[in-house]
XYZ file of C-alpha atoms in Angstrom:
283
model
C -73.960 162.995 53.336
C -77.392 164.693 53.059
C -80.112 163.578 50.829
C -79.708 166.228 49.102
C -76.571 165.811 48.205
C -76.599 161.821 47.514
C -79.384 162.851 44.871
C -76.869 165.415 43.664
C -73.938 162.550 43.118
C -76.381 160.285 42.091
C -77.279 162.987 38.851
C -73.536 163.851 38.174
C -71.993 160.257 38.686
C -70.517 158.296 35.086
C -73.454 155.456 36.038
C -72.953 153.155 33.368
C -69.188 153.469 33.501
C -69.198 152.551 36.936
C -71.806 149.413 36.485
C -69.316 148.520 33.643
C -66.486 148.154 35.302
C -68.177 147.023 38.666
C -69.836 144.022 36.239
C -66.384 143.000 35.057
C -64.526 143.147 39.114
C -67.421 140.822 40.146
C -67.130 138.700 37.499
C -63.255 138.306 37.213
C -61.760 135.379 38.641
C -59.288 136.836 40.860
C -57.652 134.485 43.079
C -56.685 135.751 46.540
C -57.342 139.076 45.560
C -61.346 137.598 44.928
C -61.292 136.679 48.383
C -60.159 139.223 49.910
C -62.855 141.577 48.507
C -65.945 139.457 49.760
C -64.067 139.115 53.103
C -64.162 142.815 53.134
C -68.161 142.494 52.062
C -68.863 140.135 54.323
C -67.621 142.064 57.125
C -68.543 145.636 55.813
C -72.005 144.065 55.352
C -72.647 142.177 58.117
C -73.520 139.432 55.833
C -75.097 136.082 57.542
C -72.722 132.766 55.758
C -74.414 130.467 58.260
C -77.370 130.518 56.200
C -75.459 130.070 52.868
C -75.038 126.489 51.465
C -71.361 126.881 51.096
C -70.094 129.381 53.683
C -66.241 128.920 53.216
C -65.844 132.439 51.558
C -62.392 131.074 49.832
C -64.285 128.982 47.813
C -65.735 131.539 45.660
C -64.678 131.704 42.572
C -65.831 135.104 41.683
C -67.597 137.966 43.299
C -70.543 136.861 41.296
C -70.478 133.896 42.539
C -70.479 134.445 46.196
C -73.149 137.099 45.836
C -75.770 135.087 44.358
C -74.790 132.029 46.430
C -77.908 129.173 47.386
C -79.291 129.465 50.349
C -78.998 126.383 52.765
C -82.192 123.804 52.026
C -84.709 124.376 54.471
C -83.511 127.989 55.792
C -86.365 129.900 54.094
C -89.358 127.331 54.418
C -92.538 128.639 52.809
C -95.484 129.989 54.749
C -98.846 128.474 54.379
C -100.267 131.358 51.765
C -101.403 131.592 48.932
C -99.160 134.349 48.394
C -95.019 134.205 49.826
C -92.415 136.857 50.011
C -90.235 136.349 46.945
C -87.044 138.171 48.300
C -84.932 138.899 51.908
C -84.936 143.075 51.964
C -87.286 145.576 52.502
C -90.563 146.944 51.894
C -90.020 150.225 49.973
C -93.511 150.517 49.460
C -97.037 148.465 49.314
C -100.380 148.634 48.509
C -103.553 149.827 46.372
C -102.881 150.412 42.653
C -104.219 154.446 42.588
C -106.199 153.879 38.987
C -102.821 153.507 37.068
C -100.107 155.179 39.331
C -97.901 153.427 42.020
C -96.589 155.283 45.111
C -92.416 155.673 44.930
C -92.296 158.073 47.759
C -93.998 160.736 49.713
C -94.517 163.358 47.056
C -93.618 160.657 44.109
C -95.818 158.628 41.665
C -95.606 156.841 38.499
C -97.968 154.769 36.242
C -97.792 151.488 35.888
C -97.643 151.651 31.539
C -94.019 153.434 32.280
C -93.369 150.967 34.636
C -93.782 147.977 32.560
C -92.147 150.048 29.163
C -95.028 151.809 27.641
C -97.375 148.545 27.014
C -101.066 149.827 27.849
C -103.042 146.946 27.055
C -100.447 145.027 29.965
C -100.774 147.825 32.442
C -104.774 147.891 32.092
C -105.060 144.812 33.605
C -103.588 146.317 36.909
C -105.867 149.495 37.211
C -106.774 149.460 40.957
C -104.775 146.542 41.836
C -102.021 146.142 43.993
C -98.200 146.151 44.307
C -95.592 145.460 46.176
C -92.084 147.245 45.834
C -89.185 144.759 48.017
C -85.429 146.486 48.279
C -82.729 144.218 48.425
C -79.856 145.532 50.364
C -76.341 144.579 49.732
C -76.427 142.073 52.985
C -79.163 140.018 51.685
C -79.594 137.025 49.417
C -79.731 138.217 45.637
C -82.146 135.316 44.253
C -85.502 136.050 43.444
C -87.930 133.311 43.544
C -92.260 133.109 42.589
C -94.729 134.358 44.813
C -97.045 131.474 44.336
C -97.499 129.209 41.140
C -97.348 130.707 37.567
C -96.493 129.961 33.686
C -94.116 132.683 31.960
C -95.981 134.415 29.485
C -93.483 137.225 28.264
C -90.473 138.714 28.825
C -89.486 142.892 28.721
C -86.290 144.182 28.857
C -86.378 147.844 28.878
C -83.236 149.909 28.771
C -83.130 152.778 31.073
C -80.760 154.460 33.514
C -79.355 152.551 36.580
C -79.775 155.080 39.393
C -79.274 153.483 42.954
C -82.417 152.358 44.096
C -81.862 153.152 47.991
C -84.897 154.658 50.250
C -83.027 158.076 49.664
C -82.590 157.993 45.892
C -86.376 156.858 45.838
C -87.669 159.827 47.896
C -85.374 162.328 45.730
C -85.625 160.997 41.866
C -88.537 160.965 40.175
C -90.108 158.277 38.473
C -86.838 156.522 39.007
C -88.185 153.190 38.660
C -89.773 153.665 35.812
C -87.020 155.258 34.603
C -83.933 152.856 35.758
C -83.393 149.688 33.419
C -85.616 146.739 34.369
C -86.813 143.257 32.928
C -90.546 143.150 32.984
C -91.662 139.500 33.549
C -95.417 138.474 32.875
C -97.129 135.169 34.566
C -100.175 133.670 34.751
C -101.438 131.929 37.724
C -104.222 129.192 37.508
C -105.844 129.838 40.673
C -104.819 134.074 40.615
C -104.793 135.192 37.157
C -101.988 137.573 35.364
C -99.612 138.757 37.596
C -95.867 140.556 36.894
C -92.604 140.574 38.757
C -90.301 143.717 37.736
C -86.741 143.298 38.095
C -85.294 146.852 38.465
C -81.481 147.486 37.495
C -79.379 150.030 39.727
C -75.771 151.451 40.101
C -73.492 148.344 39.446
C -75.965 146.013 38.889
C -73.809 144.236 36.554
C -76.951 142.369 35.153
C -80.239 140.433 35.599
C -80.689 136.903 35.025
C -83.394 134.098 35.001
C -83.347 130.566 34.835
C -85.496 130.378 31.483
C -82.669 133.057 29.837
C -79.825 133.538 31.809
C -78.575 136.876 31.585
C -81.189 138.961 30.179
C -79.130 142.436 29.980
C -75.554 141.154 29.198
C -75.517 143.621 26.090
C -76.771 146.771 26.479
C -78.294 148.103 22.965
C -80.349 150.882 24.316
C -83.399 149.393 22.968
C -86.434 147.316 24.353
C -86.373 143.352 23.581
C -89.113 141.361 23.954
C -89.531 137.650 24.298
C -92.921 135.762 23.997
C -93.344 132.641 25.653
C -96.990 131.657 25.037
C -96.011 128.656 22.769
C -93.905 127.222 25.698
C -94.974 125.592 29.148
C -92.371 127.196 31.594
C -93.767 127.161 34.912
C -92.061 127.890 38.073
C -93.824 126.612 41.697
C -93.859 128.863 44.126
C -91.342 129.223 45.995
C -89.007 128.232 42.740
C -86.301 130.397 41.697
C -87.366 132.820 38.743
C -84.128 135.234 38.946
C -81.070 136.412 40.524
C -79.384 140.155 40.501
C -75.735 140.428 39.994
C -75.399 142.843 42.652
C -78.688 144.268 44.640
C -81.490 146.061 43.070
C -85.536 146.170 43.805
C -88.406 144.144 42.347
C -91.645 145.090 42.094
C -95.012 143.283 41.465
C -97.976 143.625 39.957
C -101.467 141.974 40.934
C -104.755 142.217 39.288
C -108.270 143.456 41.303
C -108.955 141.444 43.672
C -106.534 139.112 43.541
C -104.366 139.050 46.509
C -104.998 140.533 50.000
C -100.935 141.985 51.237
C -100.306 140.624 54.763
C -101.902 143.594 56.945
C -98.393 143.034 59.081
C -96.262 144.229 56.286
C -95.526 148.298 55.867
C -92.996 150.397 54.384
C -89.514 149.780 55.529
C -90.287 146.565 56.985
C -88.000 144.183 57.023
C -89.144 140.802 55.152
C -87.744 137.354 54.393
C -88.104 135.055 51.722
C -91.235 132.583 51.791
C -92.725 134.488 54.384
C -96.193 135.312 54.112
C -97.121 138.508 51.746
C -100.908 137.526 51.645
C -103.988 135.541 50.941
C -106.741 135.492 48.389
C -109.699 137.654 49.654
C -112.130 134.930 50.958
């Protein structure tokens, strides 16, 4: 199919009816008939069970279940950085906050107040910063886990449409991830100051979860919710799981000026792996 047609399905496909019913097949408890449909992921996917900590794929429950499956202990181990890949996937994109507007694509921007739901005061601290924009594939591990060391500050959920969130879909839809349904999650590190991890919905991405809230999206209103977490001390280590998509999706983040320099190895469509090294404070 050409781009131009995937964009062209992706406009004129029932999105939310299919993430509806996609969220209740991965989530039903289905017996052999469960089993047989991550066999046929597994296998369609290529996916890697030697690195899961329970690779017997008729164990499984659910589809839910087997997709955001632990990793084996000591599979990932964390580079020494100040700064570690939070995901397995892909760069989509990388680099220098342009005043307020991110880089989606050749030809494509957004700012980062859409990004984050419209919150100004949030998205000044990020003028000329930089970002980083990881895709998770449907092959790769679906938990998300903390670039380095941070305390939750707030949490965003802002409702939006759940366009797939592919390379093509992201050179052919505008604004799309400012415009697809994502949690916005706020930190602050002691040694790095304020820093945000976006967790962007897609086509049957059932929902988003974290360990402080479990699933964040399981109703969908159609309005923003917002949770404050000032008066609380959660803080995750780095390296520490801070979420997990049911089914794939993209996160991005969000550093201050001069807070993090990105791994000059890394460049779009890269492939990366969790705890790897994303980059260093500037010396």
């Amino acid at each position: 199919m050409s781009d131009r047609l995937s964009i062209l399905f992706q406009h004129l496909l029932p999105k939310q009816l299919v993430t509806t019913l996609a969220g209740r097949v991965a989530g039903a408890r289905g017996g052999g008939a469960t089993t047989r449909l991550i066999r046929w992921f597994v296998a369609r996917y290529r996916v890697d069970m030697s690195e899961a900590e329970n690779p017997d794929i008729a164990s499984y429950a659910s589809f839910n279940d087997f997709f955001t499956r632990p990793l084996r202990p000591g599979v990932r181990p964390l580079a020494a950085a100040d700064f570690v890949c939070p995901v397995d996937g892909a760069i989509s994109q990388l680099g220098d906050i342009d005043d307020h507007h991110i880089v989606q694509a050749k030809g494509h921007r957004y700012t980062i107040t859409d990004l984050v739901g419209g919150d100004a005061t949030l998205a000044e601290q990020f003028r000329h910063g930089r970002f980083a924009n990881l895709y998770l594939s449907p092959r790769d591990y679906h938990r998300l886990h903390m670039p380095c060391d941070g305390r939750l500050m707030r949490m965003i959920h802002v409702p939006g449409a759940l366009y797939s969130v592919n390379p093509v879909t992201a050179r052919g839809v505008p604004n799309l991830f400012a415009r697809n349904e994502r949690v916005v999650c706020v930190f602050d590190s002691p040694e790095h100051g304020q820093f945000v991890m976006v967790l962007v919905g897609a086509t049957v991405v059932g929902s988003m979860a974290t360990p402080w809230h479990g699933v964040v999206n399981a109703v969908r209103t159609g309005r923003p919710s917002q949770w404050d977490y000032t008066d609380q001390a959660i803080t995750l280590a780095k390296g520490e799981e801070m979420g997990r998509f049911l089914l794939g999706s993209t996160v991005i983040m969000l550093f201050r000026p001069g807070a993090v320099a990105l791994n000059p190895d890394w460049t779009p469509e890269r492939p990366v792996r969790l705890g790897e090294m994303m980059g260093n404070a500037p010396r």
